[in-house]
Amino acid sequence: MTDSPFPTLGPASLKGNLTCGFRLSDVTAACGQPATWHIAWTLVTPADFSLFCDEHLARVREQSVYADRHPAEAICDMPGFGWVIDNPSHCVIVTTDDVAALTSREAIR
């Protein structure tokens, strides 16, 4: 397998411990430095997200296109988070009640 300059996308365990997930290939270890940025590759279902340190975000910005980003917070790596598009964007914990309310509102429109 050849090394690719593009980030490897894939499932990662959610733990609330923000570390940079940048990897050159499937066989190399993730960076592991503290993550400072949360990237949304796509915000449509199925959404896809990654966490990066400053150095690797700069590399990603040179080589990739993503939908949105914001400074990383512990909530960004927790199960059940939702992405709020704002200025700046941010993550929130989404409850089943929130999902039900959003679904009901969307059905009314």
MMTF fields as JSON, N, C-alpha, C and O atoms, coordinates in Angstrom:
{
  "mmtfVersion": "1.0.0",
  "mmtfProducer": "UNKNOWN",
  "numBonds": 435,
  "numAtoms": 436,
  "numGroups": 109,
  "numChains": 1,
  "numModels": 1,
  "chainsPerModel": [1],
  "groupsPerChain": [109],
  "chainIdList": ["A"],
  "bondAtomList": [4, 2, 8, 6, 12, 10, 16, 14, 20, 18, 24, 22, 28, 26, 32, 30, 36, 34, 40, 38, 44, 42, 48, 46, 52, 50, 56, 54, 60, 58, 64, 62, 68, 66, 72, 70, 76, 74, 80, 78, 84, 82, 88, 86, 92, 90, 96, 94, 100, 98, 104, 102, 108, 106, 112, 110, 116, 114, 120, 118, 124, 122, 128, 126, 132, 130, 136, 134, 140, 138, 144, 142, 148, 146, 152, 150, 156, 154, 160, 158, 164, 162, 168, 166, 172, 170, 176, 174, 180, 178, 184, 182, 188, 186, 192, 190, 196, 194, 200, 198, 204, 202, 208, 206, 212, 210, 216, 214, 220, 218, 224, 222, 228, 226, 232, 230, 236, 234, 240, 238, 244, 242, 248, 246, 252, 250, 256, 254, 260, 258, 264, 262, 268, 266, 272, 270, 276, 274, 280, 278, 284, 282, 288, 286, 292, 290, 296, 294, 300, 298, 304, 302, 308, 306, 312, 310, 316, 314, 320, 318, 324, 322, 328, 326, 332, 330, 336, 334, 340, 338, 344, 342, 348, 346, 352, 350, 356, 354, 360, 358, 364, 362, 368, 366, 372, 370, 376, 374, 380, 378, 384, 382, 388, 386, 392, 390, 396, 394, 400, 398, 404, 402, 408, 406, 412, 410, 416, 414, 420, 418, 424, 422, 428, 426, 432, 430],
  "bondOrderList": [1, 1, 1, 1, 1, 1, 1, 1, 1, 1, 1, 1, 1, 1, 1, 1, 1, 1, 1, 1, 1, 1, 1, 1, 1, 1, 1, 1, 1, 1, 1, 1, 1, 1, 1, 1, 1, 1, 1, 1, 1, 1, 1, 1, 1, 1, 1, 1, 1, 1, 1, 1, 1, 1, 1, 1, 1, 1, 1, 1, 1, 1, 1, 1, 1, 1, 1, 1, 1, 1, 1, 1, 1, 1, 1, 1, 1, 1, 1, 1, 1, 1, 1, 1, 1, 1, 1, 1, 1, 1, 1, 1, 1, 1, 1, 1, 1, 1, 1, 1, 1, 1, 1, 1, 1, 1, 1, 1],
  "groupList": [{"groupName": "MET", "atomNameList": ["N", "CA", "C", "O"], "elementList": ["N", "C", "C", "O"], "formalChargeList": [0, 0, 0, 0], "bondAtomList": [1, 0, 2, 1, 3, 2], "bondOrderList": [1, 1, 2], "singleLetterCode": "M", "chemCompType": "L-PEPTIDE LINKING"}, {"groupName": "THR", "atomNameList": ["N", "CA", "C", "O"], "elementList": ["N", "C", "C", "O"], "formalChargeList": [0, 0, 0, 0], "bondAtomList": [1, 0, 2, 1, 3, 2], "bondOrderList": [1, 1, 2], "singleLetterCode": "T", "chemCompType": "L-PEPTIDE LINKING"}, {"groupName": "ASP", "atomNameList": ["N", "CA", "C", "O"], "elementList": ["N", "C", "C", "O"], "formalChargeList": [0, 0, 0, 0], "bondAtomList": [1, 0, 2, 1, 3, 2], "bondOrderList": [1, 1, 2], "singleLetterCode": "D", "chemCompType": "L-PEPTIDE LINKING"}, {"groupName": "SER", "atomNameList": ["N", "CA", "C", "O"], "elementList": ["N", "C", "C", "O"], "formalChargeList": [0, 0, 0, 0], "bondAtomList": [1, 0, 2, 1, 3, 2], "bondOrderList": [1, 1, 2], "singleLetterCode": "S", "chemCompType": "L-PEPTIDE LINKING"}, {"groupName": "PRO", "atomNameList": ["N", "CA", "C", "O"], "elementList": ["N", "C", "C", "O"], "formalChargeList": [0, 0, 0, 0], "bondAtomList": [1, 0, 2, 1, 3, 2], "bondOrderList": [1, 1, 2], "singleLetterCode": "P", "chemCompType": "L-PEPTIDE LINKING"}, {"groupName": "PHE", "atomNameList": ["N", "CA", "C", "O"], "elementList": ["N", "C", "C", "O"], "formalChargeList": [0, 0, 0, 0], "bondAtomList": [1, 0, 2, 1, 3, 2], "bondOrderList": [1, 1, 2], "singleLetterCode": "F", "chemCompType": "L-PEPTIDE LINKING"}, {"groupName": "LEU", "atomNameList": ["N", "CA", "C", "O"], "elementList": ["N", "C", "C", "O"], "formalChargeList": [0, 0, 0, 0], "bondAtomList": [1, 0, 2, 1, 3, 2], "bondOrderList": [1, 1, 2], "singleLetterCode": "L", "chemCompType": "L-PEPTIDE LINKING"}, {"groupName": "GLY", "atomNameList": ["N", "CA", "C", "O"], "elementList": ["N", "C", "C", "O"], "formalChargeList": [0, 0, 0, 0], "bondAtomList": [1, 0, 2, 1, 3, 2], "bondOrderList": [1, 1, 2], "singleLetterCode": "G", "chemCompType": "PEPTIDE LINKING"}, {"groupName": "ALA", "atomNameList": ["N", "CA", "C", "O"], "elementList": ["N", "C", "C", "O"], "formalChargeList": [0, 0, 0, 0], "bondAtomList": [1, 0, 2, 1, 3, 2], "bondOrderList": [1, 1, 2], "singleLetterCode": "A", "chemCompType": "L-PEPTIDE LINKING"}, {"groupName": "LYS", "atomNameList": ["N", "CA", "C", "O"], "elementList": ["N", "C", "C", "O"], "formalChargeList": [0, 0, 0, 0], "bondAtomList": [1, 0, 2, 1, 3, 2], "bondOrderList": [1, 1, 2], "singleLetterCode": "K", "chemCompType": "L-PEPTIDE LINKING"}, {"groupName": "ASN", "atomNameList": ["N", "CA", "C", "O"], "elementList": ["N", "C", "C", "O"], "formalChargeList": [0, 0, 0, 0], "bondAtomList": [1, 0, 2, 1, 3, 2], "bondOrderList": [1, 1, 2], "singleLetterCode": "N", "chemCompType": "L-PEPTIDE LINKING"}, {"groupName": "CYS", "atomNameList": ["N", "CA", "C", "O"], "elementList": ["N", "C", "C", "O"], "formalChargeList": [0, 0, 0, 0], "bondAtomList": [1, 0, 2, 1, 3, 2], "bondOrderList": [1, 1, 2], "singleLetterCode": "C", "chemCompType": "L-PEPTIDE LINKING"}, {"groupName": "ARG", "atomNameList": ["N", "CA", "C", "O"], "elementList": ["N", "C", "C", "O"], "formalChargeList": [0, 0, 0, 0], "bondAtomList": [1, 0, 2, 1, 3, 2], "bondOrderList": [1, 1, 2], "singleLetterCode": "R", "chemCompType": "L-PEPTIDE LINKING"}, {"groupName": "VAL", "atomNameList": ["N", "CA", "C", "O"], "elementList": ["N", "C", "C", "O"], "formalChargeList": [0, 0, 0, 0], "bondAtomList": [1, 0, 2, 1, 3, 2], "bondOrderList": [1, 1, 2], "singleLetterCode": "V", "chemCompType": "L-PEPTIDE LINKING"}, {"groupName": "GLN", "atomNameList": ["N", "CA", "C", "O"], "elementList": ["N", "C", "C", "O"], "formalChargeList": [0, 0, 0, 0], "bondAtomList": [1, 0, 2, 1, 3, 2], "bondOrderList": [1, 1, 2], "singleLetterCode": "Q", "chemCompType": "L-PEPTIDE LINKING"}, {"groupName": "TRP", "atomNameList": ["N", "CA", "C", "O"], "elementList": ["N", "C", "C", "O"], "formalChargeList": [0, 0, 0, 0], "bondAtomList": [1, 0, 2, 1, 3, 2], "bondOrderList": [1, 1, 2], "singleLetterCode": "W", "chemCompType": "L-PEPTIDE LINKING"}, {"groupName": "HIS", "atomNameList": ["N", "CA", "C", "O"], "elementList": ["N", "C", "C", "O"], "formalChargeList": [0, 0, 0, 0], "bondAtomList": [1, 0, 2, 1, 3, 2], "bondOrderList": [1, 1, 2], "singleLetterCode": "H", "chemCompType": "L-PEPTIDE LINKING"}, {"groupName": "ILE", "atomNameList": ["N", "CA", "C", "O"], "elementList": ["N", "C", "C", "O"], "formalChargeList": [0, 0, 0, 0], "bondAtomList": [1, 0, 2, 1, 3, 2], "bondOrderList": [1, 1, 2], "singleLetterCode": "I", "chemCompType": "L-PEPTIDE LINKING"}, {"groupName": "GLU", "atomNameList": ["N", "CA", "C", "O"], "elementList": ["N", "C", "C", "O"], "formalChargeList": [0, 0, 0, 0], "bondAtomList": [1, 0, 2, 1, 3, 2], "bondOrderList": [1, 1, 2], "singleLetterCode": "E", "chemCompType": "L-PEPTIDE LINKING"}, {"groupName": "TYR", "atomNameList": ["N", "CA", "C", "O"], "elementList": ["N", "C", "C", "O"], "formalChargeList": [0, 0, 0, 0], "bondAtomList": [1, 0, 2, 1, 3, 2], "bondOrderList": [1, 1, 2], "singleLetterCode": "Y", "chemCompType": "L-PEPTIDE LINKING"}],
  "groupTypeList": [0, 1, 2, 3, 4, 5, 4, 1, 6, 7, 4, 8, 3, 6, 9, 7, 10, 6, 1, 11, 7, 5, 12, 6, 3, 2, 13, 1, 8, 8, 11, 7, 14, 4, 8, 1, 15, 16, 17, 8, 15, 1, 6, 13, 1, 4, 8, 2, 5, 3, 6, 5, 11, 2, 18, 16, 6, 8, 12, 13, 12, 18, 14, 3, 13, 19, 8, 2, 12, 16, 4, 8, 18, 8, 17, 11, 2, 0, 4, 7, 5, 7, 15, 13, 17, 2, 10, 4, 3, 16, 11, 13, 17, 13, 1, 1, 2, 2, 13, 8, 8, 6, 1, 3, 12, 18, 8, 17, 12],
  "groupIdList": [1, 2, 3, 4, 5, 6, 7, 8, 9, 10, 11, 12, 13, 14, 15, 16, 17, 18, 19, 20, 21, 22, 23, 24, 25, 26, 27, 28, 29, 30, 31, 32, 33, 34, 35, 36, 37, 38, 39, 40, 41, 42, 43, 44, 45, 46, 47, 48, 49, 50, 51, 52, 53, 54, 55, 56, 57, 58, 59, 60, 61, 62, 63, 64, 65, 66, 67, 68, 69, 70, 71, 72, 73, 74, 75, 76, 77, 78, 79, 80, 81, 82, 83, 84, 85, 86, 87, 88, 89, 90, 91, 92, 93, 94, 95, 96, 97, 98, 99, 100, 101, 102, 103, 104, 105, 106, 107, 108, 109],
  "secStructList": [7, 7, 7, 7, 1, 1, 7, 7, 7, 7, 7, 7, 7, 7, 7, 1, 7, 7, 5, 7, 7, 7, 7, 1, 1, 6, 6, 1, 7, 7, 7, 7, 1, 5, 7, 7, 3, 3, 3, 3, 3, 3, 7, 1, 1, 1, 7, 3, 3, 3, 3, 3, 7, 2, 2, 2, 2, 2, 2, 2, 2, 2, 2, 7, 7, 7, 1, 3, 3, 3, 3, 7, 7, 4, 4, 4, 4, 1, 6, 6, 3, 3, 3, 3, 7, 1, 6, 6, 7, 3, 3, 3, 3, 7, 7, 2, 2, 2, 2, 2, 2, 2, 2, 2, 2, 2, 2, 2, 7],
  "xCoordList": [0.846, 0.0, 0.889, 1.882, 0.529, 1.309, 0.755, -0.428, 1.632, 1.192, 0.443, 0.91, -0.707, -1.526, -1.454, -1.456, -1.391, -1.373, -2.746, -2.863, -3.792, -5.145, -5.477, -5.0, -6.288, -6.645, -7.452, -8.246, -7.246, -7.999, -9.287, -9.265, -10.406, -11.695, -12.178, -11.966, -12.806, -13.331, -13.821, -13.661, -14.429, -14.967, -13.862, -12.795, -14.136, -13.206, -14.002, -15.178, -13.382, -14.097, -14.316, -13.435, -15.479, -15.813, -15.461, -15.854, -14.715, -14.244, -14.192, -13.967, -14.389, -14.313, -12.891, -12.681, -11.907, -10.503, -9.987, -9.66, -9.912, -9.654, -8.211, -7.287, -8.037, -6.717, -6.826, -7.845, -5.773, -5.728, -5.763, -4.978, -6.67, -6.828, -6.157, -6.393, -5.324, -4.69, -3.762, -2.922, -3.934, -3.076, -2.728, -3.564, -1.498, -1.089, -1.675, -1.907, -1.921, -2.5, -3.155, -3.099, -3.773, -4.434, -3.445, -3.838, -2.174, -1.193, -0.33, 0.522, -0.538, 0.216, -0.644, -1.873, 0.01, -0.707, -1.239, -0.683, -2.319, -2.875, -1.896, -1.104, -1.948, -1.066, -1.066, -0.007, -2.251, -2.368, -2.112, -2.302, -1.684, -1.491, -2.868, -3.881, -2.921, -4.216, -4.895, -4.271, -6.16, -6.923, -7.402, -7.866, -7.287, -7.748, -8.909, -9.572, -9.163, -10.223, -11.096, -10.62, -12.379, -13.358, -13.862, -14.376, -13.713, -14.068, -15.303, -15.41, -16.234, -17.361, -17.06, -17.082, -16.779, -16.534, -17.828, -17.843, -18.909, -20.237, -21.232, -21.049, -22.274, -23.295, -24.617, -25.61, -24.628, -25.827, -25.659, -24.532, -26.746, -26.698, -26.125, -26.586, -25.138, -24.476, -23.372, -22.474, -23.436, -22.433, -21.101, -21.061, -20.019, -18.685, -17.813, -17.764, -17.133, -16.376, -14.975, -14.729, -14.055, -12.693, -12.19, -12.679, -11.206, -10.538, -9.091, -8.441, -8.57, -7.21, -6.503, -7.136, -5.177, -4.339, -4.122, -4.484, -3.54, -3.318, -2.48, -2.802, -1.409, -0.514, -1.25, -1.102, -2.036, -2.704, -3.929, -4.299, -4.562, -5.641, -5.085, -5.715, -3.918, -3.298, -3.07, -3.301, -2.626, -2.401, -3.72, -3.808, -4.731, -6.047, -6.607, -7.155, -6.471, -6.996, -6.33, -6.956, -5.071, -4.36, -4.834, -4.775, -5.305, -5.526, -6.969, -7.281, -7.848, -9.197, -10.245, -9.943, -11.475, -12.621, -13.508, -13.806, -13.923, -14.821, -15.994, -15.936, -17.059, -18.284, -18.208, -18.691, -17.606, -17.587, -16.51, -16.013, -16.149, -15.185, -15.45, -16.088, -14.95, -14.992, -13.941, -13.469, -13.566, -12.604, -13.151, -14.33, -12.284, -12.689, -12.933, -12.209, -13.968, -14.299, -14.57, -14.82, -14.525, -14.722, -16.014, -16.053, -17.064, -18.357, -18.272, -19.081, -17.294, -17.162, -16.819, -17.011, -16.324, -15.924, -16.766, -16.323, -17.981, -18.865, -19.999, -20.412, -20.499, -21.637, -22.853, -23.099, -23.602, -24.849, -24.717, -25.667, -23.548, -23.434, -24.133, -24.299, -24.534, -25.105, -24.294, -23.7, -24.265, -23.499, -24.457, -25.459, -24.154, -24.964, -24.197, -23.1, -24.777, -24.154, -24.492, -25.659, -23.471, -23.643, -22.36, -21.534, -22.183, -20.948, -20.399, -20.749, -19.572, -19.006, -19.917, -20.772, -19.705, -20.409, -19.94, -18.887, -20.726, -20.343, -21.125, -22.084, -20.713, -21.393, -22.263, -21.976, -23.32, -24.225, -24.6, -24.541, -24.985, -25.509, -26.967, -27.741, -27.331, -28.693, -29.386, -28.891, -30.525, -31.292, -32.337, -32.597, -32.93, -33.989, -35.189, -35.902, -35.428, -36.511, -36.236, -37.148, -34.956, -34.582, -34.847, -35.383, -34.471, -34.665, -36.148, -36.562, -36.948, -38.392, -38.995, -39.834, -38.578, -39.097, -38.71, -39.535, -37.468, -37.033, -37.791, -38.199, -37.98, -38.707, -40.144, -40.67, -40.79, -42.164, -42.239, -43.152, -41.28, -41.277, -41.085, -41.745, -40.19, -39.939, -41.186, -41.48, -41.913, -43.114, -44.206, -45.018, -44.238, -45.251, -44.987, -45.93, -43.73, -43.379, -43.838, -43.607],
  "yCoordList": [-1.182, 0.0, 1.242, 1.304, 2.22, 3.457, 4.469, 4.453, 5.339, 6.389, 7.458, 7.925, 7.836, 8.865, 10.125, 10.037, 11.295, 12.533, 12.897, 13.835, 12.16, 12.488, 11.775, 10.666, 12.4, 11.772, 10.504, 10.428, 9.524, 8.291, 8.489, 8.783, 8.328, 8.48, 7.118, 6.125, 7.06, 5.792, 5.908, 6.946, 4.824, 4.877, 5.021, 4.42, 5.817, 6.003, 5.901, 6.264, 5.419, 5.308, 6.699, 7.556, 6.91, 8.189, 8.11, 7.167, 9.106, 9.017, 10.348, 10.362, 11.463, 12.752, 13.187, 14.178, 12.461, 12.794, 13.23, 12.387, 14.523, 15.046, 14.832, 15.456, 13.946, 13.724, 13.769, 13.389, 14.234, 14.334, 12.937, 12.065, 12.742, 11.438, 11.334, 10.364, 12.309, 12.286, 11.085, 10.833, 10.344, 9.207, 9.279, 9.643, 8.933, 8.925, 7.748, 7.846, 6.638, 5.464, 4.588, 4.882, 3.516, 2.591, 1.873, 1.365, 1.82, 1.067, 1.958, 1.457, 3.27, 4.172, 4.566, 4.57, 4.893, 5.309, 6.73, 7.533, 7.019, 8.376, 9.311, 8.875, 10.578, 11.591, 11.534, 11.402, 11.632, 11.52, 12.794, 12.806, 13.867, 15.148, 15.7, 15.279, 16.618, 17.207, 17.843, 18.602, 17.528, 18.086, 19.485, 19.734, 20.384, 21.748, 22.09, 23.109, 21.251, 21.514, 20.297, 19.162, 20.549, 19.519, 19.81, 20.895, 18.846, 19.009, 18.182, 17.031, 18.76, 18.024, 17.832, 18.791, 16.592, 16.321, 16.478, 17.035, 15.983, 16.147, 16.248, 15.621, 17.032, 17.202, 16.56, 16.688, 15.867, 15.127, 13.69, 13.212, 13.005, 11.635, 10.71, 10.737, 9.892, 9.798, 10.848, 10.899, 11.666, 12.71, 12.062, 10.936, 12.781, 12.241, 13.343, 14.453, 13.042, 14.039, 13.542, 12.336, 14.483, 14.166, 15.255, 16.384, 14.895, 15.837, 15.985, 14.994, 17.235, 17.487, 18.495, 19.358, 18.371, 19.383, 20.51, 20.364, 21.618, 22.756, 22.369, 22.747, 21.619, 21.229, 20.419, 20.677, 19.448, 18.593, 19.262, 18.933, 20.19, 20.945, 21.745, 21.819, 22.342, 23.104, 22.194, 22.6, 20.988, 20.033, 19.633, 19.562, 19.374, 19.014, 20.149, 19.904, 21.392, 22.547, 22.698, 23.174, 22.295, 22.366, 21.297, 21.5, 20.158, 18.99, 18.5, 17.633, 19.024, 18.468, 19.565, 20.724, 19.161, 20.06, 19.466, 18.272, 20.297, 19.853, 20.822, 21.93, 20.394, 21.19, 22.316, 23.419, 22.052, 23.042, 22.65, 21.523, 23.594, 23.324, 24.27, 25.31, 23.891, 24.762, 24.281, 23.148, 25.128, 24.691, 23.47, 23.416, 22.51, 21.267, 21.478, 22.215, 20.814, 20.791, 19.337, 18.517, 19.005, 17.621, 17.022, 15.838, 17.818, 17.325, 16.805, 15.973, 17.297, 16.915, 15.442, 14.905, 14.791, 13.392, 12.501, 11.433, 12.95, 12.175, 11.57, 12.136, 10.419, 9.821, 10.739, 11.38, 10.803, 11.545, 13.031, 13.771, 13.505, 14.943, 15.338, 14.525, 16.596, 17.16, 18.375, 19.041, 18.665, 19.79, 20.951, 20.795, 22.108, 23.303, 24.231, 24.683, 24.513, 25.429, 26.84, 27.227, 27.596, 28.934, 29.697, 29.247, 30.827, 31.571, 31.897, 32.949, 31.073, 29.857, 28.65, 28.644, 27.636, 26.368, 25.755, 26.121, 24.817, 24.136, 22.842, 22.606, 22.009, 20.748, 20.857, 21.637, 20.074, 19.998, 18.533, 17.723, 18.211, 16.868, 16.866, 17.75, 15.874, 15.771, 14.622, 13.495, 14.91, 13.88, 13.301, 13.867, 12.19, 11.606, 12.545, 12.56, 13.337, 14.324, 15.399, 15.834, 15.83, 16.811, 16.276, 16.982, 15.033, 14.419, 14.318, 14.604, 13.916, 13.803, 15.169, 15.276, 16.208, 17.551, 18.036, 18.611, 17.809, 18.222, 17.472, 18.056, 16.183, 15.369, 15.863, 15.943, 16.198, 16.685, 18.026, 18.249, 18.925, 20.221, 20.081, 20.763, 19.205, 18.995, 18.418, 18.747, 17.553, 16.955, 17.998, 17.861, 19.045, 20.09, 20.984, 21.471, 21.204, 22.102, 21.621, 22.285],
  "zCoordList": [0.0, 0.0, 0.0, 0.725, -0.809, -0.866, 0.125, 0.464, 0.577, 1.489, 0.71, -0.328, 1.211, 0.587, 1.432, 2.66, 0.806, 1.581, 2.142, 2.931, 1.739, 2.168, 3.475, 3.712, 4.32, 5.586, 5.35, 4.412, 6.193, 6.123, 6.895, 8.091, 6.213, 6.867, 7.311, 6.615, 8.428, 8.892, 10.304, 10.948, 10.797, 12.15, 13.183, 13.066, 14.178, 15.287, 16.575, 16.609, 17.62, 18.885, 19.467, 19.402, 20.028, 20.65, 22.126, 22.812, 22.622, 23.99, 24.719, 25.929, 24.036, 24.701, 24.998, 25.697, 24.477, 24.653, 23.288, 22.453, 23.054, 21.727, 21.284, 21.806, 20.319, 19.733, 18.219, 17.643, 17.591, 16.141, 15.531, 15.903, 14.603, 13.969, 12.608, 11.888, 12.23, 10.916, 10.787, 11.651, 9.681, 9.363, 7.88, 7.052, 7.558, 6.151, 5.397, 4.192, 6.076, 5.424, 6.478, 7.672, 6.025, 6.944, 7.855, 8.905, 7.476, 8.261, 9.146, 9.881, 9.087, 9.957, 11.148, 11.07, 12.238, 13.451, 13.282, 12.534, 13.989, 13.999, 14.696, 15.532, 14.358, 14.936, 16.465, 17.079, 17.082, 18.522, 19.312, 20.528, 18.654, 19.35, 19.755, 19.196, 20.698, 21.064, 19.843, 19.102, 19.648, 18.527, 18.88, 19.992, 17.929, 18.125, 17.199, 17.39, 16.199, 15.217, 15.001, 15.001, 14.817, 14.493, 13.08, 12.807, 12.199, 10.788, 10.466, 10.889, 9.722, 9.162, 7.683, 6.91, 7.288, 5.868, 5.088, 3.99, 5.664, 5.087, 6.239, 7.282, 6.049, 7.087, 6.698, 7.414, 5.56, 5.172, 5.63, 5.769, 5.863, 6.357, 5.301, 4.16, 5.636, 6.924, 7.038, 6.198, 8.05, 8.278, 8.643, 9.141, 8.392, 8.648, 9.245, 8.715, 10.337, 11.083, 11.401, 11.447, 11.62, 12.048, 12.979, 12.963, 13.79, 14.683, 14.235, 13.901, 14.224, 13.769, 14.664, 15.273, 14.735, 15.374, 14.354, 13.186, 14.785, 13.881, 12.668, 11.542, 12.894, 11.795, 10.731, 9.536, 11.161, 10.185, 9.565, 8.438, 10.274, 9.641, 8.472, 7.417, 8.647, 7.556, 6.355, 5.216, 6.598, 5.503, 4.84, 3.614, 5.647, 5.12, 4.265, 3.19, 4.738, 3.993, 2.626, 1.679, 2.523, 1.241, 0.269, -0.944, 0.778, -0.069, -0.131, -0.948, 0.699, 0.798, 0.903, 1.186, 0.666, 0.833, 1.922, 1.906, 2.857, 3.914, 3.993, 3.458, 4.666, 4.735, 5.759, 5.5, 6.925, 8.001, 9.001, 8.983, 9.88, 10.947, 12.101, 11.941, 13.265, 14.432, 15.425, 15.323, 16.388, 17.403, 18.151, 18.501, 18.382, 19.038, 20.53, 21.2, 21.028, 22.452, 22.822, 21.939, 24.096, 24.532, 23.992, 23.657, 23.903, 23.419, 21.976, 21.565, 21.215, 19.807, 19.617, 18.526, 20.638, 20.531, 21.438, 21.859, 21.733, 22.593, 21.774, 20.762, 22.212, 21.498, 21.558, 22.58, 20.483, 20.462, 20.241, 20.496, 19.766, 19.554, 18.258, 17.349, 18.195, 16.978, 16.569, 17.417, 15.294, 14.751, 14.507, 13.81, 15.077, 14.867, 13.937, 14.265, 12.78, 11.831, 12.282, 12.329, 12.61, 13.161, 12.884, 12.09, 13.516, 13.364, 14.753, 15.288, 15.36, 14.776, 14.999, 15.885, 14.173, 14.37, 15.679, 16.202, 16.208, 17.438, 17.572, 16.837, 18.512, 18.765, 20.004, 20.912, 20.033, 21.172, 21.385, 20.461, 22.618, 22.878, 22.434, 22.804, 21.643, 21.124, 21.849, 21.852, 22.461, 23.16, 22.218, 21.157, 22.594, 21.777, 21.713, 20.71, 22.777, 22.75, 21.695, 20.992, 21.589, 20.571, 19.173, 18.319, 18.948, 17.635, 17.318, 16.194, 18.29, 18.082, 17.754, 16.859, 18.467, 18.222, 16.828, 16.118, 16.437, 15.102, 14.029, 13.025, 14.235, 13.265, 13.139, 12.03, 14.268, 14.248, 13.522, 12.726, 13.794, 13.147, 11.64, 10.856, 11.248, 9.819, 9.136, 7.987, 9.855, 9.266, 9.053, 8.137, 9.889, 9.77, 8.564, 7.941, 8.231, 7.135, 5.807, 4.797]
}
